[in-house]
Coordinates of C-alpha atoms and ligand atoms in Angstrom, one line a residue:
X126 CA -22.3 1.4 -14.1
X127 CA -18.5 1.2 -13.6
X128 CA -17.2 3.1 -10.5
X129 CA -15.1 6.2 -11.5
X130 CA -13.4 9.0 -9.7
X131 CA -16.6 11.0 -10.2
X132 CA -18.2 8.7 -7.6
X133 CA -15.8 9.8 -4.8
X134 CA -18.0 11.6 -2.2
X135 CA -17.1 15.0 -0.8
X136 CA -14.0 14.6 1.4
X137 CA -14.1 18.0 3.0
X138 CA -12.8 17.9 6.6
X139 CA -11.2 14.6 6.2
X140 CA -7.4 14.0 6.7
X141 CA -5.7 11.5 4.4
X142 CA -2.1 10.2 4.6
X143 CA -0.8 8.7 1.3
X144 CA 2.6 7.0 1.2
X145 CA 4.5 7.2 -2.1
X146 CA 2.5 10.3 -3.0
X147 CA 5.3 11.8 -5.0
X148 CA 4.6 9.7 -8.1
X149 CA 2.7 6.9 -9.8
X150 CA -0.5 5.7 -8.2
X151 CA 0.1 7.7 -5.0
X152 CA 0.2 11.0 -6.8
X153 CA -3.1 10.2 -8.5
X154 CA -4.7 9.3 -5.2
X155 CA -3.4 12.5 -3.6
X156 CA -4.7 14.5 -6.5
X157 CA -8.2 13.0 -6.4
X158 CA -8.6 13.2 -2.6
X159 CA -7.4 16.8 -2.6
X160 CA -9.8 17.5 -5.4
X161 CA -12.7 16.3 -3.3
X162 CA -11.6 18.5 -0.4
X163 CA -9.5 16.3 1.8
X164 CA -6.3 17.6 3.5
X165 CA -3.7 15.3 2.0
X166 CA -0.4 14.5 3.8
X167 CA 1.9 13.4 0.9
X168 CA 4.3 11.1 2.7
X169 CA 7.3 10.5 0.4
X170 CA 11.0 9.6 0.3
X171 CA 12.5 11.6 -2.6
X172 CA 11.9 15.2 -1.5
X173 CA 12.7 16.9 -4.9
X174 CA 10.1 14.6 -6.5
X175 CA 7.7 15.3 -3.7
X176 CA 8.0 19.1 -4.1
X177 CA 7.3 18.7 -7.8
X178 CA 4.4 16.4 -7.1
X179 CA 2.9 18.9 -4.7
X180 CA 3.3 21.7 -7.4
X181 CA 1.5 19.5 -9.9
X182 CA -1.5 18.9 -7.6
X183 CA -1.6 22.5 -6.5
X184 CA -1.7 23.7 -10.1
X185 CA -4.5 21.3 -11.0
X186 CA -6.5 21.6 -7.8
X187 CA -6.9 25.3 -6.8
X188 CA -6.9 25.6 -3.1
X189 CA -5.7 22.1 -2.5
X190 CA -4.8 21.4 1.1
X191 CA -1.4 19.6 0.9
X192 CA 1.4 18.8 3.3
X193 CA 4.7 17.1 2.5
X194 CA 6.0 14.6 5.0
X195 CA 9.4 13.0 4.5
X196 CA 9.1 9.2 4.9
X197 CA 11.6 6.5 4.1
X198 CA 9.9 3.2 4.7
X199 CA 13.3 1.5 4.5
X200 CA 14.1 3.0 7.9
X201 CA 12.1 2.4 11.1
X202 CA 13.7 5.6 12.5
X203 CA 12.2 7.6 9.6
X204 CA 8.8 5.9 10.0
X205 CA 8.8 6.8 13.7
X206 CA 9.8 10.4 12.9
X207 CA 7.1 10.7 10.2
X208 CA 4.4 9.2 12.4
X209 CA 5.3 11.5 15.3
X210 CA 5.1 14.6 13.0
X211 CA 1.8 13.5 11.5
X212 CA 0.3 12.8 15.0
X213 CA 1.5 16.2 16.2
X214 CA -0.2 17.9 13.3
X215 CA -3.3 15.7 13.0
X216 CA -4.8 14.0 16.1
X217 CA -7.3 12.5 13.7
X218 CA -6.5 10.6 10.5
X219 CA -9.4 9.4 8.4
X220 CA -7.7 7.7 5.5
X221 CA -4.3 6.0 5.4
X222 CA -3.3 4.7 2.0
X223 CA -0.3 2.4 2.4
X224 CA 0.7 2.6 -1.3
X225 CA 4.5 3.0 -1.7
X226 CA 6.3 0.0 -3.0
X227 CA 9.1 -1.6 -4.9
X228 CA 9.0 -4.5 -7.3
X229 CA 11.4 -7.3 -8.1
X230 CA 14.7 -5.5 -7.4
X231 CA 18.1 -7.1 -6.7
X232 CA 18.8 -8.2 -3.2
X233 CA 19.2 -5.3 -0.8
X234 CA 18.6 -4.6 2.9
X235 CA 16.8 -1.8 4.7
X236 CA 18.6 0.3 7.3
X237 CA 17.2 -2.2 9.9
X238 CA 18.5 -5.2 8.0
X239 CA 15.2 -6.4 6.4
X240 CA 15.1 -7.6 2.9
X241 CA 14.2 -4.4 1.0
X242 CA 10.8 -5.4 -0.5
X243 CA 9.6 -6.9 2.7
X244 CA 10.9 -3.9 4.6
X245 CA 9.4 -1.2 2.4
X246 CA 6.2 -2.9 1.1
X247 CA 5.1 -4.5 4.4
X248 CA 7.1 -3.8 7.5
X249 CA 7.4 -0.1 7.0
X250 CA 3.7 0.2 6.5
X251 CA 3.0 -2.1 9.4
X252 CA 5.0 0.2 11.6
X253 CA 3.4 3.3 10.2
X254 CA -0.1 2.0 10.7
X255 CA 0.6 0.9 14.2
X256 CA 2.1 4.3 15.2
X257 CA -0.8 6.2 13.5
X258 CA -3.4 4.0 15.2
X259 CA -4.4 6.5 17.9
X260 CA -5.3 9.0 15.1
X261 CA -7.1 6.4 13.1
X262 CA -9.2 5.4 16.1
X263 CA -10.0 9.1 16.7
X264 CA -11.9 9.1 13.3
X265 CA -15.5 8.2 13.2
X266 CA -14.7 5.6 10.4
X267 CA -11.1 5.5 9.3
X268 CA -10.0 3.5 6.3
X269 CA -6.6 1.8 6.0
X270 CA -5.9 0.8 2.4
X271 CA -3.2 -1.7 1.6
X272 CA -1.9 -2.4 -1.9
X273 CA -1.3 -6.0 -3.0
X274 CA -0.6 -7.3 -6.5
X275 CA -1.1 -10.4 -8.6
X276 CA 2.3 -11.2 -7.1
X277 CA 0.4 -12.5 -4.0
X278 CA -0.5 -15.6 -6.1
X279 CA 3.1 -16.7 -6.3
X280 CA 4.2 -15.3 -3.0
X281 CA 4.7 -17.6 0.0
X282 CA 3.7 -16.8 3.5
X283 CA 6.6 -15.5 5.7
X284 CA 8.8 -18.1 7.2
X285 CA 10.0 -16.4 10.4
X286 CA 13.1 -18.6 10.3
X287 CA 14.2 -17.0 7.0
X288 CA 12.1 -13.9 6.2
X289 CA 14.9 -12.3 4.2
X290 CA 15.1 -15.4 1.8
X291 CA 18.8 -15.7 2.6
X292 CA 20.5 -18.2 0.4
X293 CA 17.7 -18.5 -2.1
X294 CA 16.8 -14.8 -2.9
X295 CA 14.8 -14.3 -6.0
X296 CA 13.5 -10.8 -6.9
X297 CA 10.0 -12.1 -7.8
X298 CA 9.8 -14.4 -4.9
X299 CA 10.6 -11.5 -2.6
X300 CA 8.0 -9.3 -4.3
X301 CA 5.4 -12.1 -4.0
X302 CA 6.2 -12.6 -0.3
X303 CA 5.8 -8.9 0.4
X304 CA 2.6 -8.6 -1.5
X305 CA 1.0 -11.6 0.1
X306 CA 2.1 -10.0 3.4
X307 CA 0.3 -6.8 2.4
X308 CA -2.9 -8.8 1.8
X309 CA -2.6 -10.7 5.1
X310 CA -1.8 -7.6 7.0
X311 CA -4.9 -5.9 5.7
X312 CA -7.2 -8.8 6.5
X313 CA -5.8 -9.3 10.0
X314 CA -6.0 -5.6 10.8
X315 CA -9.6 -5.6 9.8
X316 CA -10.3 -8.6 11.9
X317 CA -8.8 -6.8 14.9
X318 CA -10.7 -3.6 14.1
X319 CA -14.0 -5.7 14.2
X320 CA -13.0 -7.6 17.3
X321 CA -12.4 -4.4 19.1
X322 CA -15.7 -3.0 17.8
X323 CA -14.1 0.1 16.3
X324 CA -15.7 1.8 13.3
X325 CA -12.4 1.6 11.3
X326 CA -12.1 -0.5 8.2
X327 CA -9.0 -2.1 6.6
X328 CA -9.4 -2.9 2.9
X329 CA -7.0 -4.3 0.4
X330 CA -6.7 -3.6 -3.3
X331 CA -4.8 -4.7 -6.4
X332 CA -4.4 -1.7 -8.8
X333 CA -4.1 -3.8 -12.0
X334 CA -1.4 -3.4 -14.6
X335 CA -0.7 0.3 -14.7
X336 CA 2.1 2.2 -16.4
X337 CA 4.0 3.9 -13.6
X338 CA 7.7 4.0 -12.5
X339 CA 7.3 0.6 -10.8
X340 CA 8.3 -1.4 -13.9
X341 CA 10.9 1.1 -15.0
X342 CA 12.6 1.1 -11.6
X343 CA 12.4 -2.7 -11.5
X344 CA 14.1 -2.9 -14.8
X345 CA 16.7 -0.2 -13.9
X346 CA 17.5 -1.7 -10.5
X347 CA 17.7 -5.3 -11.5
X348 CA 18.5 -5.4 -15.3
X349 CA 16.7 -8.7 -15.3
X350 CA 15.1 -10.0 -18.5
X351 CA 11.6 -10.5 -17.0
X352 CA 11.7 -7.0 -15.4
X353 CA 12.6 -5.5 -18.8
X354 CA 9.8 -7.5 -20.4
X355 CA 7.2 -6.2 -18.0
X356 CA 8.5 -2.7 -18.5
X357 CA 8.1 -2.9 -22.3
X358 CA 4.7 -4.6 -21.9
X359 CA 3.2 -2.0 -19.5
X360 CA 4.1 0.8 -21.7
X361 CA 2.2 -0.8 -24.6
X362 CA -0.8 -2.3 -22.8
X363 CA -0.9 -1.0 -19.3
X364 CA -3.6 1.2 -17.8
X365 CA -2.9 4.8 -17.0
X366 CA -1.9 5.7 -13.5
X367 CA -5.3 7.4 -13.1
X368 CA -7.0 4.1 -13.9
X369 CA -4.7 2.1 -11.7
X370 CA -5.5 4.4 -8.8
X371 CA -9.2 3.7 -8.9
X372 CA -9.3 0.6 -6.7
X373 CA -7.3 2.5 -4.1
X374 CA -9.7 5.5 -4.3
X375 CA -12.7 3.2 -4.1
X376 CA -11.4 1.4 -1.0
X377 CA -10.6 4.8 0.6
X378 CA -13.9 6.5 -0.1
X379 CA -16.8 4.4 -1.3
X380 CA -19.3 4.4 1.6
X381 CA -20.3 0.8 0.6
X382 CA -16.7 -0.6 0.6
X383 CA -16.7 -3.2 3.4
X384 CA -13.8 -3.8 5.8
X385 CA -11.8 -6.9 4.8
X386 CA -12.8 -6.6 1.2
X387 CA -10.5 -6.9 -1.9
X388 CA -10.9 -4.5 -4.8
X389 CA -9.3 -5.2 -8.1
X390 CA -9.9 -4.3 -11.8
X391 CA -12.8 -6.2 -13.2
X392 CA -10.6 -8.2 -15.6
X393 CA -7.7 -9.0 -13.2
X394 CA -5.3 -6.4 -14.5
X395 CA -7.6 -4.1 -16.5
X396 CA -10.9 -2.4 -16.0
X397 CA -12.9 -0.5 -13.5
X398 CA -12.6 -1.4 -9.8
X399 CA -14.9 -4.1 -8.4
X400 CA -15.0 -6.3 -5.3
X401 CA -13.5 -9.7 -5.7
X402 CA -13.8 -12.8 -3.4
X403 CA -10.9 -13.9 -1.4
X404 CA -9.9 -17.4 -2.1
X405 CA -7.4 -20.1 -1.1
X406 CA -4.5 -19.2 1.0
X407 CA -5.5 -15.5 0.9
X408 CA -7.6 -16.5 3.8
X409 CA -5.1 -18.5 5.8
X410 CA -5.6 -17.6 9.5
X411 CA -2.4 -19.3 10.4
X412 CA -0.3 -17.3 7.9
X413 CA -1.9 -14.1 9.2
X414 CA -1.2 -14.8 12.8
X415 CA 2.4 -15.8 12.0
X416 CA 2.9 -12.6 10.0
X417 CA 1.4 -10.4 12.7
X418 CA 3.6 -11.9 15.4
X419 CA 6.7 -11.7 13.2
X420 CA 5.9 -8.0 12.3
X421 CA 5.4 -6.9 15.9
X422 CA 8.5 -8.6 17.0
X423 CA 10.7 -7.2 14.2
X424 CA 9.4 -3.6 14.2
X425 CA 8.9 -3.5 18.0
X426 CA 5.5 -1.8 17.3
X427 CA 2.3 -3.2 18.6
X428 CA -1.3 -2.2 17.9
X429 CA -3.1 -1.0 20.9
X430 CA -6.8 -0.9 19.8
X431 CA -7.8 0.8 23.0
X432 CA -5.6 3.8 22.2
X433 CA -7.1 7.2 21.6
X434 CA -5.3 10.3 20.3
Ligands
NAP585 N1 1.7 -0.2 -11.3 C1 1.3 -1.4 -11.3 O1 1.0 -2.1 -12.4 C2 1.1 -2.1 -10.0 C3 0.6 -3.4 -10.0 C4 0.4 -4.1 -8.8 C5 0.7 -3.4 -7.6 N2 1.2 -2.2 -7.6 C6 1.5 -1.5 -6.4 O2 1.1 -0.2 -6.4 C7 1.9 0.5 -5.5 C8 2.3 1.9 -6.1 O3 3.2 1.6 -7.1 P1 3.3 2.5 -8.5 O4 2.8 1.6 -9.6 O5 2.7 3.8 -8.3 O6 4.9 2.6 -8.6 P2 5.9 3.9 -8.6 O7 5.4 4.8 -9.7 O8 7.2 3.3 -8.8 O9 5.6 4.5 -7.2 C9 6.2 3.8 -6.1 C10 6.2 4.8 -4.9 O10 6.8 4.1 -3.8 C11 7.8 5.0 -3.3 N3 8.8 4.3 -2.5 C12 9.7 3.4 -2.9 N4 10.5 3.1 -1.9 C13 10.2 3.9 -0.9 C14 10.7 4.0 0.4 N5 11.8 3.4 0.9 N6 10.1 4.9 1.3 C15 9.1 5.6 0.9 N7 8.5 5.5 -0.4 C16 9.1 4.7 -1.2 C17 8.3 5.8 -4.4 O11 8.9 7.0 -4.0 P3 10.5 7.4 -4.4 O12 10.5 7.6 -5.8 O13 10.7 8.6 -3.6 O14 11.3 6.3 -4.0 C18 7.1 6.0 -5.2 O15 6.4 7.2 -4.7 C19 3.1 -0.4 -5.0 O16 2.8 -0.9 -3.8 C20 3.0 -1.5 -6.1 O17 3.5 -2.7 -5.6 C21 1.4 -1.5 -8.8

């Protein structure tokens, strides 16, 4: 039987933080988790869009417990502020869905000078996860869900000597690098959780080809031919956002979802969420260690697995 949203167990009493919850897959994840009784912190950048998203969920899920939390992943100062506010309100976080992302945009930098896709897709989430660690460790079995993409197949591991791809920037290369980083971050985090004998799990997902604002923004912000092609394609043959959110929801809630697992649609970009084996350089320990050391150094945020809220 395919796994569906109806398989999500009761989430009453659980606290979930979802990044990019003001649209696309993040909004679907927020809606489903709230519908199952979780208190959902909708962490988002565009506040007008976030207020509208909250209204949408509230109108569809009577009694939904929702909080808005401003978060700009392109600013480490904003990540710190958001994490501090979340920790102040919630000493325990059971689910962290690191969902927000950008795809194949023109070359830009974050406030801290990181290449934008690396900064938002990976480094911002790395920092947020590290800062929320005390609350995650206070849960009796937290889940951290990271979102990769088929872009991981063409992405190269971070070269700490040129992480911003200076001099040979390409929008897809940068996306692939950031999405391979999301995968390696998730696997290394899970390894660390297990080494420290914590009950927390880190799981990685690929949503599939889902029609959200991702492709539209990519076409808008780059004007590139391939970006426009994917935008046109996804509108014709993409899954709905609700379908694309299922791997995220399964990783966040299925009691049988194991730490370090990869969930994707059954047919690569389409279909119900299933567990897939990790192959090839997905499993490169060397790349994971390099990424982790680079990310700690650049964000100034470490992961103290002995911390408690
Ligand atoms: N849809 C697909 O086919 C597909 C395939 C593979 C992987 N993915 C991954 O799925 C995730 C969700 O994407 P989506 O499809 O739902 O796209 P989407 O509709 O464009 O949503 C992206 C979300 O990321 C947020 N975001 C962008 N920059 C941000 C920043 N600096 N700080 C905080 N939030 C920021 C956006 O918020 P604002 O509007 O406020 O900027 C939005 O909520 C991404 O990680 C993407 O790489 C999607």
